[in-house]
Amino acid sequence: MIGSFALVEMSEHHLDDVIGIESRCNSNPWSGTTFLSEMRSATHIIFVAILQKDNGQERETVLGFAGGQLVSDELHIHSLAVDEIYRRNSIGRSLIIKLLDYAKRQGVKSSTLEVRVSNFKAIELYEKLGFLSEGIRPKYYADNGEDAAIMWLRDL
């Protein structure tokens, strides 16, 4: 069990840690260039969960991240990853709630995401947050052709 963590908007100094988590968690990871592009986009937001630096540490430790794009009055959540050693500490849940709260303050009315149909833990998390599965995107994932469940939270 970890202590308290903070949720902050991703900065360039988080990039190496985020890329590391992304490469360990995803079979088809995003590049640093993609993350930088998302960070610089007016329609995208990425939050990171961090442990504040301790004595002797140069910077804080990134535990996970979540990001999305604001499109009209919708939030499309496109990424969520928590470093394996920090899972089961409500970090993923907290990151999604942070995204939803941010989007709501921007006037967003609903949120959507795609998730691997085999990712039962993620689906359970999204359902607990009020998302409902409303369809399937066949062969959505390029790495293995797996289908994606399309989930919506219709009323923020």
PDB file of C-alpha atoms in Angstrom:
ATOM      1  CA  MET A   1       0.000   0.000   0.000  1.00  0.00           C
ATOM      2  CA  ILE A   2       1.351   3.413  -0.934  1.00  0.00           C
ATOM      3  CA  GLY A   3       0.755   6.647   0.893  1.00  0.00           C
ATOM      4  CA  SER A   4      -1.045   9.602  -0.559  1.00  0.00           C
ATOM      5  CA  PHE A   5      -0.407  10.649  -4.115  1.00  0.00           C
ATOM      6  CA  ALA A   6      -1.158  13.805  -6.077  1.00  0.00           C
ATOM      7  CA  LEU A   7      -2.848  14.194  -9.450  1.00  0.00           C
ATOM      8  CA  VAL A   8      -1.327  16.879 -11.666  1.00  0.00           C
ATOM      9  CA  GLU A   9      -1.358  17.857 -15.301  1.00  0.00           C
ATOM     10  CA  MET A  10       1.447  16.124 -17.174  1.00  0.00           C
ATOM     11  CA  SER A  11       4.580  18.184 -17.825  1.00  0.00           C
ATOM     12  CA  GLU A  12       7.570  17.437 -20.012  1.00  0.00           C
ATOM     13  CA  HIS A  13       9.628  16.390 -16.971  1.00  0.00           C
ATOM     14  CA  HIS A  14       7.165  13.483 -16.500  1.00  0.00           C
ATOM     15  CA  LEU A  15       7.700  12.241 -20.059  1.00  0.00           C
ATOM     16  CA  ASP A  16      10.402   9.612 -19.443  1.00  0.00           C
ATOM     17  CA  ASP A  17       8.424   8.012 -16.609  1.00  0.00           C
ATOM     18  CA  VAL A  18       5.183   8.069 -18.624  1.00  0.00           C
ATOM     19  CA  ILE A  19       6.917   6.467 -21.626  1.00  0.00           C
ATOM     20  CA  GLY A  20       8.326   3.786 -19.323  1.00  0.00           C
ATOM     21  CA  ILE A  21       4.907   3.001 -17.867  1.00  0.00           C
ATOM     22  CA  GLU A  22       3.346   3.055 -21.341  1.00  0.00           C
ATOM     23  CA  SER A  23       5.923   0.599 -22.703  1.00  0.00           C
ATOM     24  CA  ARG A  24       5.451  -1.785 -19.756  1.00  0.00           C
ATOM     25  CA  CYS A  25       1.638  -1.649 -19.855  1.00  0.00           C
ATOM     26  CA  ASN A  26       0.793  -1.604 -23.566  1.00  0.00           C
ATOM     27  CA  SER A  27       1.739  -3.994 -26.333  1.00  0.00           C
ATOM     28  CA  ASN A  28       1.557  -1.165 -28.885  1.00  0.00           C
ATOM     29  CA  PRO A  29       2.896   1.804 -26.871  1.00  0.00           C
ATOM     30  CA  TRP A  30       2.692   5.446 -27.834  1.00  0.00           C
ATOM     31  CA  SER A  31       5.924   7.297 -28.570  1.00  0.00           C
ATOM     32  CA  GLY A  32       7.274  10.274 -26.692  1.00  0.00           C
ATOM     33  CA  THR A  33       6.417  12.394 -29.722  1.00  0.00           C
ATOM     34  CA  THR A  34       2.777  11.356 -29.441  1.00  0.00           C
ATOM     35  CA  PHE A  35       2.657  12.266 -25.754  1.00  0.00           C
ATOM     36  CA  LEU A  36       4.306  15.638 -26.439  1.00  0.00           C
ATOM     37  CA  SER A  37       1.819  16.332 -29.217  1.00  0.00           C
ATOM     38  CA  GLU A  38      -1.080  15.483 -26.908  1.00  0.00           C
ATOM     39  CA  MET A  39       0.321  17.677 -24.140  1.00  0.00           C
ATOM     40  CA  ARG A  40       0.607  20.641 -26.488  1.00  0.00           C
ATOM     41  CA  SER A  41      -2.857  20.238 -28.003  1.00  0.00           C
ATOM     42  CA  ALA A  42      -5.574  22.619 -26.835  1.00  0.00           C
ATOM     43  CA  THR A  43      -8.153  19.806 -26.972  1.00  0.00           C
ATOM     44  CA  HIS A  44      -6.193  17.148 -25.052  1.00  0.00           C
ATOM     45  CA  ILE A  45      -5.427  16.704 -21.368  1.00  0.00           C
ATOM     46  CA  ILE A  46      -3.189  14.183 -19.599  1.00  0.00           C
ATOM     47  CA  PHE A  47      -2.969  13.842 -15.831  1.00  0.00           C
ATOM     48  CA  VAL A  48      -0.304  11.937 -13.920  1.00  0.00           C
ATOM     49  CA  ALA A  49      -0.448  10.438 -10.459  1.00  0.00           C
ATOM     50  CA  ILE A  50       2.733  11.205  -8.546  1.00  0.00           C
ATOM     51  CA  LEU A  51       4.414  10.531  -5.256  1.00  0.00           C
ATOM     52  CA  GLN A  52       6.152  13.674  -4.078  1.00  0.00           C
ATOM     53  CA  LYS A  53       9.936  13.482  -4.042  1.00  0.00           C
ATOM     54  CA  ASP A  54      11.625  12.310  -0.869  1.00  0.00           C
ATOM     55  CA  ASN A  55      14.913  13.521   0.512  1.00  0.00           C
ATOM     56  CA  GLY A  56      17.595  12.765  -2.016  1.00  0.00           C
ATOM     57  CA  GLN A  57      15.207  12.227  -4.934  1.00  0.00           C
ATOM     58  CA  GLU A  58      15.675  14.537  -7.874  1.00  0.00           C
ATOM     59  CA  ARG A  59      11.990  14.502  -8.834  1.00  0.00           C
ATOM     60  CA  GLU A  60       8.676  12.936  -7.956  1.00  0.00           C
ATOM     61  CA  THR A  61       7.745   9.372  -8.968  1.00  0.00           C
ATOM     62  CA  VAL A  62       5.074   8.916 -11.640  1.00  0.00           C
ATOM     63  CA  LEU A  63       2.689   6.109 -10.689  1.00  0.00           C
ATOM     64  CA  GLY A  64       0.342   6.271 -13.677  1.00  0.00           C
ATOM     65  CA  PHE A  65      -1.404   8.519 -16.157  1.00  0.00           C
ATOM     66  CA  ALA A  66      -4.712   9.070 -17.926  1.00  0.00           C
ATOM     67  CA  GLY A  67      -5.575  11.247 -20.866  1.00  0.00           C
ATOM     68  CA  GLY A  68      -8.366  12.281 -23.117  1.00  0.00           C
ATOM     69  CA  GLN A  69      -9.579  14.630 -25.788  1.00  0.00           C
ATOM     70  CA  LEU A  70     -12.401  17.136 -25.520  1.00  0.00           C
ATOM     71  CA  VAL A  71     -14.537  16.995 -28.655  1.00  0.00           C
ATOM     72  CA  SER A  72     -17.499  19.358 -28.592  1.00  0.00           C
ATOM     73  CA  ASP A  73     -19.382  18.380 -25.426  1.00  0.00           C
ATOM     74  CA  GLU A  74     -17.747  14.927 -25.104  1.00  0.00           C
ATOM     75  CA  LEU A  75     -14.618  13.592 -23.451  1.00  0.00           C
ATOM     76  CA  HIS A  76     -12.968  10.730 -25.303  1.00  0.00           C
ATOM     77  CA  ILE A  77     -10.718   8.952 -22.811  1.00  0.00           C
ATOM     78  CA  HIS A  78      -7.848   7.519 -24.811  1.00  0.00           C
ATOM     79  CA  SER A  79      -5.364   6.312 -22.240  1.00  0.00           C
ATOM     80  CA  LEU A  80      -5.074   4.944 -18.737  1.00  0.00           C
ATOM     81  CA  ALA A  81      -2.067   3.118 -17.363  1.00  0.00           C
ATOM     82  CA  VAL A  82      -0.791   2.495 -13.849  1.00  0.00           C
ATOM     83  CA  ASP A  83       2.644   1.028 -13.234  1.00  0.00           C
ATOM     84  CA  GLU A  84       2.148  -2.574 -12.169  1.00  0.00           C
ATOM     85  CA  ILE A  85       3.875  -2.175  -8.795  1.00  0.00           C
ATOM     86  CA  TYR A  86       1.401   0.590  -7.829  1.00  0.00           C
ATOM     87  CA  ARG A  87      -1.843  -1.054  -8.915  1.00  0.00           C
ATOM     88  CA  ARG A  88      -4.669  -1.745  -6.440  1.00  0.00           C
ATOM     89  CA  ASN A  89      -4.226   1.648  -4.763  1.00  0.00           C
ATOM     90  CA  SER A  90      -7.164   3.438  -6.470  1.00  0.00           C
ATOM     91  CA  ILE A  91      -4.774   5.316  -8.752  1.00  0.00           C
ATOM     92  CA  GLY A  92      -6.576   4.417 -12.000  1.00  0.00           C
ATOM     93  CA  ARG A  93      -9.939   5.260 -10.470  1.00  0.00           C
ATOM     94  CA  SER A  94      -8.623   8.585  -9.179  1.00  0.00           C
ATOM     95  CA  LEU A  95      -7.134   9.478 -12.558  1.00  0.00           C
ATOM     96  CA  ILE A  96     -10.404   8.790 -14.398  1.00  0.00           C
ATOM     97  CA  ILE A  97     -12.371  10.808 -11.847  1.00  0.00           C
ATOM     98  CA  LYS A  98      -9.872  13.676 -12.277  1.00  0.00           C
ATOM     99  CA  LEU A  99     -10.387  13.557 -16.056  1.00  0.00           C
ATOM    100  CA  LEU A 100     -14.168  13.508 -15.680  1.00  0.00           C
ATOM    101  CA  ASP A 101     -14.131  16.401 -13.195  1.00  0.00           C
ATOM    102  CA  TYR A 102     -11.883  18.433 -15.492  1.00  0.00           C
ATOM    103  CA  ALA A 103     -14.142  17.712 -18.479  1.00  0.00           C
ATOM    104  CA  LYS A 104     -17.264  18.619 -16.536  1.00  0.00           C
ATOM    105  CA  ARG A 105     -15.746  22.014 -15.671  1.00  0.00           C
ATOM    106  CA  GLN A 106     -15.175  22.502 -19.412  1.00  0.00           C
ATOM    107  CA  GLY A 107     -18.869  21.955 -20.147  1.00  0.00           C
ATOM    108  CA  VAL A 108     -18.610  18.334 -21.242  1.00  0.00           C
ATOM    109  CA  LYS A 109     -21.873  16.371 -20.987  1.00  0.00           C
ATOM    110  CA  SER A 110     -20.718  12.787 -21.674  1.00  0.00           C
ATOM    111  CA  SER A 111     -17.631  10.614 -21.944  1.00  0.00           C
ATOM    112  CA  THR A 112     -16.662   7.632 -24.045  1.00  0.00           C
ATOM    113  CA  LEU A 113     -13.771   5.198 -24.321  1.00  0.00           C
ATOM    114  CA  GLU A 114     -12.734   1.948 -25.923  1.00  0.00           C
ATOM    115  CA  VAL A 115     -11.374  -0.927 -23.867  1.00  0.00           C
ATOM    116  CA  ARG A 116     -10.159  -4.387 -24.801  1.00  0.00           C
ATOM    117  CA  VAL A 117     -12.988  -6.880 -24.342  1.00  0.00           C
ATOM    118  CA  SER A 118     -10.536  -9.092 -22.424  1.00  0.00           C
ATOM    119  CA  ASN A 119      -9.599  -6.332 -19.947  1.00  0.00           C
ATOM    120  CA  PHE A 120     -12.101  -7.341 -17.285  1.00  0.00           C
ATOM    121  CA  LYS A 121     -10.491  -5.283 -14.516  1.00  0.00           C
ATOM    122  CA  ALA A 122     -10.674  -2.079 -16.566  1.00  0.00           C
ATOM    123  CA  ILE A 123     -14.255  -2.794 -17.628  1.00  0.00           C
ATOM    124  CA  GLU A 124     -15.199  -3.361 -13.987  1.00  0.00           C
ATOM    125  CA  LEU A 125     -13.579  -0.053 -13.007  1.00  0.00           C
ATOM    126  CA  TYR A 126     -15.417   1.860 -15.742  1.00  0.00           C
ATOM    127  CA  GLU A 127     -18.724   0.240 -14.824  1.00  0.00           C
ATOM    128  CA  LYS A 128     -18.245   1.231 -11.176  1.00  0.00           C
ATOM    129  CA  LEU A 129     -17.791   4.812 -12.396  1.00  0.00           C
ATOM    130  CA  GLY A 130     -21.076   4.651 -14.317  1.00  0.00           C
ATOM    131  CA  PHE A 131     -19.920   3.743 -17.834  1.00  0.00           C
ATOM    132  CA  LEU A 132     -22.079   1.340 -19.815  1.00  0.00           C
ATOM    133  CA  SER A 133     -21.022  -0.851 -22.722  1.00  0.00           C
ATOM    134  CA  GLU A 134     -22.927   0.258 -25.812  1.00  0.00           C
ATOM    135  CA  GLY A 135     -21.234  -1.601 -28.626  1.00  0.00           C
ATOM    136  CA  ILE A 136     -18.192  -3.335 -30.031  1.00  0.00           C
ATOM    137  CA  ARG A 137     -15.490  -2.101 -32.412  1.00  0.00           C
ATOM    138  CA  PRO A 138     -14.424  -5.276 -34.207  1.00  0.00           C
ATOM    139  CA  LYS A 139     -10.672  -5.867 -34.565  1.00  0.00           C
ATOM    140  CA  TYR A 140      -9.942  -2.445 -33.038  1.00  0.00           C
ATOM    141  CA  TYR A 141      -6.492  -3.212 -31.629  1.00  0.00           C
ATOM    142  CA  ALA A 142      -3.719  -3.334 -34.223  1.00  0.00           C
ATOM    143  CA  ASP A 143      -1.382  -5.558 -32.203  1.00  0.00           C
ATOM    144  CA  ASN A 144      -3.659  -8.611 -32.121  1.00  0.00           C
ATOM    145  CA  GLY A 145      -6.960  -7.677 -33.772  1.00  0.00           C
ATOM    146  CA  GLU A 146      -8.863  -7.829 -30.497  1.00  0.00           C
ATOM    147  CA  ASP A 147     -12.295  -6.224 -30.326  1.00  0.00           C
ATOM    148  CA  ALA A 148     -12.920  -3.147 -28.200  1.00  0.00           C
ATOM    149  CA  ALA A 149     -15.973  -2.528 -26.062  1.00  0.00           C
ATOM    150  CA  ILE A 150     -17.329   0.977 -26.607  1.00  0.00           C
ATOM    151  CA  MET A 151     -18.350   2.412 -23.256  1.00  0.00           C
ATOM    152  CA  TRP A 152     -20.271   5.612 -22.494  1.00  0.00           C
ATOM    153  CA  LEU A 153     -21.011   7.706 -19.481  1.00  0.00           C
ATOM    154  CA  ARG A 154     -23.948   9.721 -20.834  1.00  0.00           C
ATOM    155  CA  ASP A 155     -24.645  12.135 -17.999  1.00  0.00           C
ATOM    156  CA  LEU A 156     -21.734  13.869 -16.341  1.00  0.00           C
TER     157      LEU A 156
END
